[in-house]
PDB file of C-alpha atoms and ligand atoms in Angstrom:
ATOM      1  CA  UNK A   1     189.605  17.260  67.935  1.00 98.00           C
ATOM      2  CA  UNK A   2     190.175  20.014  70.870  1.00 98.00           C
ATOM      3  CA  UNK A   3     187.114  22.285  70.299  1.00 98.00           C
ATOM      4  CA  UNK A   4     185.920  25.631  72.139  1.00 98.00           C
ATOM      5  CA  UNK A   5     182.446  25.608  71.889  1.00 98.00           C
ATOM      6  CA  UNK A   6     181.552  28.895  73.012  1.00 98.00           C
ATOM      7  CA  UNK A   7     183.816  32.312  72.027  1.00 98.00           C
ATOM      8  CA  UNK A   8     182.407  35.746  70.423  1.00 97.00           C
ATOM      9  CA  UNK A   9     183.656  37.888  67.778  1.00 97.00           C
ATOM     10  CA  UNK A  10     183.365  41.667  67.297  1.00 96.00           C
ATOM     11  CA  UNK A  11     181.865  41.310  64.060  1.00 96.00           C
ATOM     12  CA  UNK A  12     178.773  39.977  65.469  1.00 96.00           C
ATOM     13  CA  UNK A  13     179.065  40.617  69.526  1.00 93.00           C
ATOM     14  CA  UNK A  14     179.690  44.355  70.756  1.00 89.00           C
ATOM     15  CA  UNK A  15     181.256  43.106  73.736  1.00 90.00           C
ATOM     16  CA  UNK A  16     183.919  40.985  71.863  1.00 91.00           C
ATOM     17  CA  UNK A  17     187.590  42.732  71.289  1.00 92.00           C
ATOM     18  CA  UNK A  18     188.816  40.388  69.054  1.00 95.00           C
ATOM     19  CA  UNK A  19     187.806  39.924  65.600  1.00 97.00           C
ATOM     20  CA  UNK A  20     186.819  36.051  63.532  1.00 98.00           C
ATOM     21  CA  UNK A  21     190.291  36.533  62.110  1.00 98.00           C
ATOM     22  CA  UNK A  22     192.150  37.223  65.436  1.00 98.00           C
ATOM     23  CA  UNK A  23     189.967  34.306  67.439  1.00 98.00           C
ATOM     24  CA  UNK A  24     190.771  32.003  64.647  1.00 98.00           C
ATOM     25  CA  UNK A  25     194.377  32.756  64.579  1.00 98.00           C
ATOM     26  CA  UNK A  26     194.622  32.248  68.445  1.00 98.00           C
ATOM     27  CA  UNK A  27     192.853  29.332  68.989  1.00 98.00           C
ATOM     28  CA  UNK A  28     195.580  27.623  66.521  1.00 98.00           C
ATOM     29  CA  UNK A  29     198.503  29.222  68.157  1.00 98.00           C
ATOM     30  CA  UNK A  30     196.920  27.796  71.315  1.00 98.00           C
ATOM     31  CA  UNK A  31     196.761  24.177  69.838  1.00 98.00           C
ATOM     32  CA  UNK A  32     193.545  23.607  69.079  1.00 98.00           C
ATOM     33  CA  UNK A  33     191.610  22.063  66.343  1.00 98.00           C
ATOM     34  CA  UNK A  34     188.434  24.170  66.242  1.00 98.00           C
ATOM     35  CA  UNK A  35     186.059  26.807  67.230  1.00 98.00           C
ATOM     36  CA  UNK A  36     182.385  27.331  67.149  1.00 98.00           C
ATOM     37  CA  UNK A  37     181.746  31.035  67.009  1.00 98.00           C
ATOM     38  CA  UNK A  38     178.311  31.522  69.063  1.00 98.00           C
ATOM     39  CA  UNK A  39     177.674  35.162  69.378  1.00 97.00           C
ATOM     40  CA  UNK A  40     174.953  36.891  71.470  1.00 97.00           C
ATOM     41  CA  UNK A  41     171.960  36.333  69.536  1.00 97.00           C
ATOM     42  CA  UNK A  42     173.106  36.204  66.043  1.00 97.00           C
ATOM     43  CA  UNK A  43     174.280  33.764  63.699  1.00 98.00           C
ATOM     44  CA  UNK A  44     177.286  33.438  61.064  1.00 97.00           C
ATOM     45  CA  UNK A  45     175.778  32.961  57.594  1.00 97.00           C
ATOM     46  CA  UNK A  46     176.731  30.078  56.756  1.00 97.00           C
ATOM     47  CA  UNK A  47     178.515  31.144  53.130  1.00 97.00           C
ATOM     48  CA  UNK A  48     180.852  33.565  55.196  1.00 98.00           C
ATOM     49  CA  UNK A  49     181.454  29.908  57.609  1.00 98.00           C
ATOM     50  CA  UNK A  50     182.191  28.263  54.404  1.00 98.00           C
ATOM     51  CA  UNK A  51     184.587  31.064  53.125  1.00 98.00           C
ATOM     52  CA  UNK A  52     186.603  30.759  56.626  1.00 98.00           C
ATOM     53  CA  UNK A  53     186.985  26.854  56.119  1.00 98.00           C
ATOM     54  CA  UNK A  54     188.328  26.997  53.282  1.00 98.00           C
ATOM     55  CA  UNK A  55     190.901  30.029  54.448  1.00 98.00           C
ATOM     56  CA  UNK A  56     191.728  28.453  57.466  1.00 98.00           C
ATOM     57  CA  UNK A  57     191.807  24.682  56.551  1.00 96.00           C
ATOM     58  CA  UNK A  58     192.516  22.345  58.376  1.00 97.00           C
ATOM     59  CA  UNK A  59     191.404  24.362  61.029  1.00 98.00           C
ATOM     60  CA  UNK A  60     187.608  23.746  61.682  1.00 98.00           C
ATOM     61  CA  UNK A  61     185.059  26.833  61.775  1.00 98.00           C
ATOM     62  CA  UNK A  62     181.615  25.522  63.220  1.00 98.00           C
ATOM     63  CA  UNK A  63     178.867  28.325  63.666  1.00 97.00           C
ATOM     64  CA  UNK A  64     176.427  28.786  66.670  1.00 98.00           C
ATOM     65  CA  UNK A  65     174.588  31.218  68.602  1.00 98.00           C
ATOM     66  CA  UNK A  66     173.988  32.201  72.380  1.00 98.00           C
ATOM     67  CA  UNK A  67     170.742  33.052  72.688  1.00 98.00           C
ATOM     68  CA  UNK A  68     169.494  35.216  75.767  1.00 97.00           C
ATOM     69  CA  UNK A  69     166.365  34.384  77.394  1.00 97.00           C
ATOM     70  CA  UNK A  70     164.067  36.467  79.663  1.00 96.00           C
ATOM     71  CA  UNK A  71     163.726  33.986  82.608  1.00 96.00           C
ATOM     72  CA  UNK A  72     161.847  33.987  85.817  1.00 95.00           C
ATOM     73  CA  UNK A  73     163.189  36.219  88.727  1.00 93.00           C
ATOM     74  CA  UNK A  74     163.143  39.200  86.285  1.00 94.00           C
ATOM     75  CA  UNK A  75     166.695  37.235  84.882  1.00 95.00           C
ATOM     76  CA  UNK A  76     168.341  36.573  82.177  1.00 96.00           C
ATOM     77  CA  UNK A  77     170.127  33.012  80.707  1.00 98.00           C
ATOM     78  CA  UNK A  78     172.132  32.391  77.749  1.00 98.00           C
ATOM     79  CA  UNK A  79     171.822  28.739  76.115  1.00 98.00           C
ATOM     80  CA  UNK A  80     173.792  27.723  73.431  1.00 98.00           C
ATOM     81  CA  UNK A  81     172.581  26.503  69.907  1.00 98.00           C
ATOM     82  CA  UNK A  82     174.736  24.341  67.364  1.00 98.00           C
ATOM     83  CA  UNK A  83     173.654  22.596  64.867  1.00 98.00           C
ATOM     84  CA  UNK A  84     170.905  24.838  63.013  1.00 98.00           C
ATOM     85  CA  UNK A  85     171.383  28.093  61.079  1.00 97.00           C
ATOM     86  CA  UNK A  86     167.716  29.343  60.494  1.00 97.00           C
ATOM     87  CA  UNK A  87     167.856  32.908  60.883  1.00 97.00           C
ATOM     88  CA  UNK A  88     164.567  32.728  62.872  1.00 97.00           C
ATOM     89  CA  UNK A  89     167.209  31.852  65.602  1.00 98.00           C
ATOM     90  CA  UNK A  90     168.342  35.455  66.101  1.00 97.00           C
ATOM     91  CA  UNK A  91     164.768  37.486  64.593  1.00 93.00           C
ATOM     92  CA  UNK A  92     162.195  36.112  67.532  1.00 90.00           C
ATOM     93  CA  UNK A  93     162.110  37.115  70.966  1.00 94.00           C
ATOM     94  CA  UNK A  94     162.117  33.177  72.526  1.00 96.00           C
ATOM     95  CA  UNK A  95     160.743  31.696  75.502  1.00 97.00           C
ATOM     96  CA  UNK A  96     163.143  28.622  76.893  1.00 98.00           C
ATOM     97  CA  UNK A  97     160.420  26.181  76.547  1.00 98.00           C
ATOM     98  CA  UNK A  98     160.175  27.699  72.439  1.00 98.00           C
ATOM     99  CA  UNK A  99     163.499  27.570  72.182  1.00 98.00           C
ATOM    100  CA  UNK A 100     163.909  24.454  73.302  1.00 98.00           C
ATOM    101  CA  UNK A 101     161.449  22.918  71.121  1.00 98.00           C
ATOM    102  CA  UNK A 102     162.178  24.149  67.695  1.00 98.00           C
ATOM    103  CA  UNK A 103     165.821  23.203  68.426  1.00 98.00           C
ATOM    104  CA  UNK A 104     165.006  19.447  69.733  1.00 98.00           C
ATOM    105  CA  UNK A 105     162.555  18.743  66.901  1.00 98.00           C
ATOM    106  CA  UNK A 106     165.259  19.571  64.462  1.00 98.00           C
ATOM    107  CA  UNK A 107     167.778  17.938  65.288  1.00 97.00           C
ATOM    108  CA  UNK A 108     170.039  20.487  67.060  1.00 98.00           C
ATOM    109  CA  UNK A 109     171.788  21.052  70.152  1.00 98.00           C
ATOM    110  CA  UNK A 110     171.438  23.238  73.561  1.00 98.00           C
ATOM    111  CA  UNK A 111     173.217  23.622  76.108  1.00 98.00           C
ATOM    112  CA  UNK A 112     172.818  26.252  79.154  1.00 98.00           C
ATOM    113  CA  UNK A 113     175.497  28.737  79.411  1.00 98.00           C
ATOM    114  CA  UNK A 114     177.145  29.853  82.901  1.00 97.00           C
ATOM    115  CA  UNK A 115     174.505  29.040  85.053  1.00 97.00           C
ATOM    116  CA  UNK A 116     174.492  30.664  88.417  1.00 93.00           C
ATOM    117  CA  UNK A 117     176.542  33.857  86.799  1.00 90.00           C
ATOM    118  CA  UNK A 118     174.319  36.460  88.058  1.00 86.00           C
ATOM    119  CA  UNK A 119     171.865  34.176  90.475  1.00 88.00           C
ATOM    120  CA  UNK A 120     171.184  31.682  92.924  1.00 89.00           C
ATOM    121  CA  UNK A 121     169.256  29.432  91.067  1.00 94.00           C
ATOM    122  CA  UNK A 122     168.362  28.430  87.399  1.00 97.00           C
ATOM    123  CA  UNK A 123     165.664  31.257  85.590  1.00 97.00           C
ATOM    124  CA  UNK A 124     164.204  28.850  83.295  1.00 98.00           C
ATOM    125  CA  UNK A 125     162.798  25.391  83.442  1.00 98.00           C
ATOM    126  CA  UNK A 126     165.740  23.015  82.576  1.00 98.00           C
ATOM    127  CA  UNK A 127     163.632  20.398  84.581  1.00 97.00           C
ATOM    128  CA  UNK A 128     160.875  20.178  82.291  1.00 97.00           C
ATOM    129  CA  UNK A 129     163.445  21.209  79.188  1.00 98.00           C
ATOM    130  CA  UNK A 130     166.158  19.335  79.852  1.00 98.00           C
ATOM    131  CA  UNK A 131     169.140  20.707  78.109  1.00 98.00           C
ATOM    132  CA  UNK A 132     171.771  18.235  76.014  1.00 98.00           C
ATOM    133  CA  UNK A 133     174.728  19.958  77.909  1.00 98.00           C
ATOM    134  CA  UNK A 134     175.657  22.897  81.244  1.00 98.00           C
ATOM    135  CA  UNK A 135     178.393  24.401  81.156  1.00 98.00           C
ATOM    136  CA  UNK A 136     180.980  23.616  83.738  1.00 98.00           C
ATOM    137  CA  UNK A 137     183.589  25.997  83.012  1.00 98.00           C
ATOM    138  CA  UNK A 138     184.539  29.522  81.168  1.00 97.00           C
ATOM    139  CA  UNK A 139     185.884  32.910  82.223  1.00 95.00           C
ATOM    140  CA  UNK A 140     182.455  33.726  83.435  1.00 94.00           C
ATOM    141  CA  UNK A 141     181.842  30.446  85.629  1.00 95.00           C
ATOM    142  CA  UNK A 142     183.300  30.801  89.054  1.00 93.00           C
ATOM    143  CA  UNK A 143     185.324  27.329  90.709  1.00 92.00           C
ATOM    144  CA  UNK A 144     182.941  27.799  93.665  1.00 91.00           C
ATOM    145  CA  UNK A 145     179.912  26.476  91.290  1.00 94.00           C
ATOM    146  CA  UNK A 146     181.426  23.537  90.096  1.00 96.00           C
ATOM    147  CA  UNK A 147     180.193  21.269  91.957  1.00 97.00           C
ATOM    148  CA  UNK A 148     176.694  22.941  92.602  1.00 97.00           C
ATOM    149  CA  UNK A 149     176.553  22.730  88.388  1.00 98.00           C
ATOM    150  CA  UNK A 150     177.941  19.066  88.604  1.00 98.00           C
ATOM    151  CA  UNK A 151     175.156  17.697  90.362  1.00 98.00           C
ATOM    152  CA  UNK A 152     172.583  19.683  88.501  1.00 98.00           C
ATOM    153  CA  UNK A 153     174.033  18.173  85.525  1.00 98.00           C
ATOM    154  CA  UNK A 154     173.728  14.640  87.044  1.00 98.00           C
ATOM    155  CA  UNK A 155     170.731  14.893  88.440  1.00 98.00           C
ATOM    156  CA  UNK A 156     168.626  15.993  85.155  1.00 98.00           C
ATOM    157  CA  UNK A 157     171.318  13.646  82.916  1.00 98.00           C
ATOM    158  CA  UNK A 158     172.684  16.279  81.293  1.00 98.00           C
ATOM    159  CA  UNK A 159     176.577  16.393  79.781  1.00 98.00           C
ATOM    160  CA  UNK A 160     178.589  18.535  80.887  1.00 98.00           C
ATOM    161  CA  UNK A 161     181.058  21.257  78.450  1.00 98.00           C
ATOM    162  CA  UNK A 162     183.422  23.929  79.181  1.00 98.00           C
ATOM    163  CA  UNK A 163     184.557  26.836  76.619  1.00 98.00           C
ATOM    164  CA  UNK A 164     186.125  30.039  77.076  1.00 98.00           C
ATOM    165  CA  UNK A 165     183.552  31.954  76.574  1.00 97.00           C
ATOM    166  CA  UNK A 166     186.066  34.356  75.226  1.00 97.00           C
ATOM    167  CA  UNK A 167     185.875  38.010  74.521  1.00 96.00           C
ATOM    168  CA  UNK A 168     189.543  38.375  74.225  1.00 94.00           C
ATOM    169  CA  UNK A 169     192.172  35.973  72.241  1.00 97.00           C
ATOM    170  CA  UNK A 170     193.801  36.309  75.901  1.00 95.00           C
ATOM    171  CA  UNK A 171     191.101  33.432  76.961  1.00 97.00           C
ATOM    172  CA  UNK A 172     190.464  31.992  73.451  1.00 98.00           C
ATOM    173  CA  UNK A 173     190.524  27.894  74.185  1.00 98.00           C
ATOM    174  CA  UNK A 174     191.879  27.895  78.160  1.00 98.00           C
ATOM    175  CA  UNK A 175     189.066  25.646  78.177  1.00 98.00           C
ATOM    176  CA  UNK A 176     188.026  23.317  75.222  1.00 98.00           C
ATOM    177  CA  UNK A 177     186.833  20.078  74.775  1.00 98.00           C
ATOM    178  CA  UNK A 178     188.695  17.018  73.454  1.00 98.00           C
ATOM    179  CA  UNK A 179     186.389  15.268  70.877  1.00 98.00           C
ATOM    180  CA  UNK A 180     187.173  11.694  69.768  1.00 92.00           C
ATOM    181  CA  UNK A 181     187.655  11.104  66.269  1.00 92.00           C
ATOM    182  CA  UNK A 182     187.194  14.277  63.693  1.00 94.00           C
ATOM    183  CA  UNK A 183     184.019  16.103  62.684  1.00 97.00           C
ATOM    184  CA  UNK A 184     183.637  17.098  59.643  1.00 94.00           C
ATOM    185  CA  UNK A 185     180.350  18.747  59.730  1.00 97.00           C
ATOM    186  CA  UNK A 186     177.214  20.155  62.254  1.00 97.00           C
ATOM    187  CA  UNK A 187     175.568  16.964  62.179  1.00 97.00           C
ATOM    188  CA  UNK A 188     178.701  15.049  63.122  1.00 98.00           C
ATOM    189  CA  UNK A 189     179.492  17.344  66.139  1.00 98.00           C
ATOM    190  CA  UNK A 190     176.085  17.297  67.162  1.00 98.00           C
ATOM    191  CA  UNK A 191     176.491  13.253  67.494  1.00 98.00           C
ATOM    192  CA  UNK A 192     179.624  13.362  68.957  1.00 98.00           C
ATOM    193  CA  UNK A 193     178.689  16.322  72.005  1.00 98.00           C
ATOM    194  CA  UNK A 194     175.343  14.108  72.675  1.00 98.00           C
ATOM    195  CA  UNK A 195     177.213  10.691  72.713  1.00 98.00           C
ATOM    196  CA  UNK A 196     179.308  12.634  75.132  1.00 97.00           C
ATOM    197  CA  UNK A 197     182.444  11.394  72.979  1.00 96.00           C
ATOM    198  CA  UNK A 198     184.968  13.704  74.383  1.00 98.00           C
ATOM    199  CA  UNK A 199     186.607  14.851  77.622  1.00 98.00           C
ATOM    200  CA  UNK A 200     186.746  18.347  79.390  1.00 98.00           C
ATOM    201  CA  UNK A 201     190.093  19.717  79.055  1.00 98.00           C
ATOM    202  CA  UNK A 202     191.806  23.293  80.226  1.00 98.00           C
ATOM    203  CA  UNK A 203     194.815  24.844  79.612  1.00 98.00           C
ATOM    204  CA  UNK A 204     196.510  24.729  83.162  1.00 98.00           C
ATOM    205  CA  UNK A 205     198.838  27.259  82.671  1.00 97.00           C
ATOM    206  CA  UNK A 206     196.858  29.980  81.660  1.00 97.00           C
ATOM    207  CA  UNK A 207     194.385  29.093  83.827  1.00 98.00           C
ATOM    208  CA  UNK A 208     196.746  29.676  86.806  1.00 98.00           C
ATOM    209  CA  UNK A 209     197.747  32.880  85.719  1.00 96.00           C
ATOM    210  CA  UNK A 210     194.142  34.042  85.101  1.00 96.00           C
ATOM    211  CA  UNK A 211     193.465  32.978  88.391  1.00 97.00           C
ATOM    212  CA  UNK A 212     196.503  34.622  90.176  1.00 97.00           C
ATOM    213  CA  UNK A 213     195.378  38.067  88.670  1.00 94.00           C
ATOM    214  CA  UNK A 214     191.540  37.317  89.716  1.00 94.00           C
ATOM    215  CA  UNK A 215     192.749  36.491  93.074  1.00 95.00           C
ATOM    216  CA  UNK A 216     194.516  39.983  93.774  1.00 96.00           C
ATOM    217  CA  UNK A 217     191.622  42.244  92.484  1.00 94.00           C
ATOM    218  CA  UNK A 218     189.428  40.426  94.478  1.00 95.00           C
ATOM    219  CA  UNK A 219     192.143  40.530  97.514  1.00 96.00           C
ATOM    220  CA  UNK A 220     191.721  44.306  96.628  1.00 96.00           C
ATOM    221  CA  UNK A 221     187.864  44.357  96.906  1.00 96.00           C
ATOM    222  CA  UNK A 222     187.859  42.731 100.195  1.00 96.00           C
ATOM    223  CA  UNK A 223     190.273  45.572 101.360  1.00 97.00           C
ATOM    224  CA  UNK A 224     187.393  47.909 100.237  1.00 97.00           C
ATOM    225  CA  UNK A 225     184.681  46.136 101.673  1.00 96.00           C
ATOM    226  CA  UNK A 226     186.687  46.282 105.094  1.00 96.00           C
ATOM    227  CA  UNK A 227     186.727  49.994 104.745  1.00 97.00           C
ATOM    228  CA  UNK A 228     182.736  50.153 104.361  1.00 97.00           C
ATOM    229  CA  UNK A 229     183.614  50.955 100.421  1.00 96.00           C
ATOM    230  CA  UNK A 230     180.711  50.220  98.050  1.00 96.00           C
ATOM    231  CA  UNK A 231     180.683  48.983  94.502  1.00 95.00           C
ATOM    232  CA  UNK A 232     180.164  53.007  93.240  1.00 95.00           C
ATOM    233  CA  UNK A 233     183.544  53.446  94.951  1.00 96.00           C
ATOM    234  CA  UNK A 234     185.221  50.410  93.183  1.00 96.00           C
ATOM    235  CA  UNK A 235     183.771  51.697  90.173  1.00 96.00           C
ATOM    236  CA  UNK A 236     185.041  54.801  90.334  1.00 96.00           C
ATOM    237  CA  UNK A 237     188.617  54.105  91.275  1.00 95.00           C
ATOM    238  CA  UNK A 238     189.418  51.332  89.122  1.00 94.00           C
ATOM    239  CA  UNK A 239     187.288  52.600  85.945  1.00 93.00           C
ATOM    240  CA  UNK A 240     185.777  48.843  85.988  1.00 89.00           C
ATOM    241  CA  UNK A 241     181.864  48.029  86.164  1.00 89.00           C
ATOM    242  CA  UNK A 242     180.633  46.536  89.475  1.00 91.00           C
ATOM    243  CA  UNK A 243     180.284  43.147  88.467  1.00 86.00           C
ATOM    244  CA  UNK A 244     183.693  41.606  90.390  1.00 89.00           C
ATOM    245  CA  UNK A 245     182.739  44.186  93.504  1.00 93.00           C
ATOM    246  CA  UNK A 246     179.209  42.835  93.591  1.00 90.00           C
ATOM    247  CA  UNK A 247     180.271  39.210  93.354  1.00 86.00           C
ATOM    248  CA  UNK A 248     182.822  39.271  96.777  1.00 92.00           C
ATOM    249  CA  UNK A 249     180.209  41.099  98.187  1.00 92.00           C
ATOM    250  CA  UNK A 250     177.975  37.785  97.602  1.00 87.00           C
ATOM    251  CA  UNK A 251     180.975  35.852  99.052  1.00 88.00           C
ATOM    252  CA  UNK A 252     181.432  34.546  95.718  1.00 86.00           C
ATOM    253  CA  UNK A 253     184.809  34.476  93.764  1.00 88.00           C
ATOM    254  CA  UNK A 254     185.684  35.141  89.688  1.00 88.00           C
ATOM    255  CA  UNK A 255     188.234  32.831  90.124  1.00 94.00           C
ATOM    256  CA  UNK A 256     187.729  30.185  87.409  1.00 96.00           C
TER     257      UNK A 256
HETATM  258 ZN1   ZN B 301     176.686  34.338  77.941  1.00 75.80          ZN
HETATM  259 ZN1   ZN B 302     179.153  34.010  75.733  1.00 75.80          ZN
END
């Protein structure tokens, strides 16, 4: 079963362009089996999940949620949750180590999103917590921190997942996961991610061309940076937040 466990939907995530319907609809054009929809801090209710199976069947529908955390530094992480859908999931304001433990003790899973988007180092304490799964790859992981997230992963014997992470059908499943066998419900995915039954799997194609257009803006930046340009400049003549700028400046790429 290919499987994108991480995508959002403008239904439940501001940020998100593309609707349930449109996500759904691309990650089967794109070949694969399922979705879990995991947007920013709230949850699908489960009858609407139901209502999509049964439009969409055989295509799977699994619902999730990132959760933001307030971490250490003054930063922010987002871990993923599958596997429960108690609405106390997206009403409290959670610690990690909270988090963590209502999850664990019922049976769900969690998984840290993009680590190392926006920092050096890790804002909460994954040591102490250890989380089922990191995340290895999406459009907001850059190649650069693969192998820094690789041997985190290793190191505290945590699997490894990539997603999409996707906003935009453009990115919907260009990385998935390729689950043995078929799950038919939460508690059988759970089993399968923390069995580790499945391998990491992109779509090279549209990674490449992803990449090819990352690769010029950021060819662009360092033009600007050369000129003594700062990110209020790149902001203002591309129209685009300061994100990418900010990230060459930290000798640090987008490129996925
Ligand atoms: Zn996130
Ligand atoms: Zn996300």
């Amino acid at each position: 079963m290919k499987i994108d466990l991480h995508l959002h939907t403008s239904e439940r995530s501001k940020c998100s362009i593309a609707t349930e319907e449109q996500q759904i609809k691309a990650a089967i054009s794109y070949g694969l089996d399922a979705i879990v929809i995991s947007d920013h801090n709230k949850l699908v209710p489960v009858q609407h999940i139901e209502e999509l199976n049964e439009k969409y069947k055989p295509f799977k529908i699994f619902g999730g949620i990132e959760i933001t955390i307030h971490g250490n530094n003054n930063m922010n992480e987002d871990i993923l949750v599958i596997g429960l859908h108690d609405e106390i999931l997206q009403e409290k304001t959670w610690t990690y180590e909270e988090v963590y433990n209502f999850v664990k003790s019922r049976g769900g899973y969690i998984a840290l999103n993009h680590p190392f988007r926006y920092s050096e180092e890790v804002n909460i304490d994954i040591e102490r917590c250890i989380p089922d799964a990191i995340e290895v790859h999406s459009t907001n992981i850059s190649r650069l921190d693969e192998q820094l997230i690789t041997d985190l992963a290793k190191r505290l014997g945590s699997k490894l997942i990539c997603n999409s992470d996707a906003h935009n059908i453009i990115h919907t499943g260009i990385y998935y996961n390729d689950i043995g066998g078929n799950p038919k419900n939460d508690k059988e995915l759970v089993e399968k991610l923390l069995a580790g039954e499945y391998k990491l799997c992109k779509d090279d194609k549209r990674v490449d061309e992803h990449n090819k257009q990352v690769k010029e803006r950021e060819d662009f930046i360092k033009e600007l940076i050369k000129q003594g340009k700062t990110a209020e400049d790149y902001c203002k003549i591309t129209g685009s937040w300061a994100g990418p700028f900010e990230k060459v400046a930290r000798g640090k790429s987008y490129e996925i």
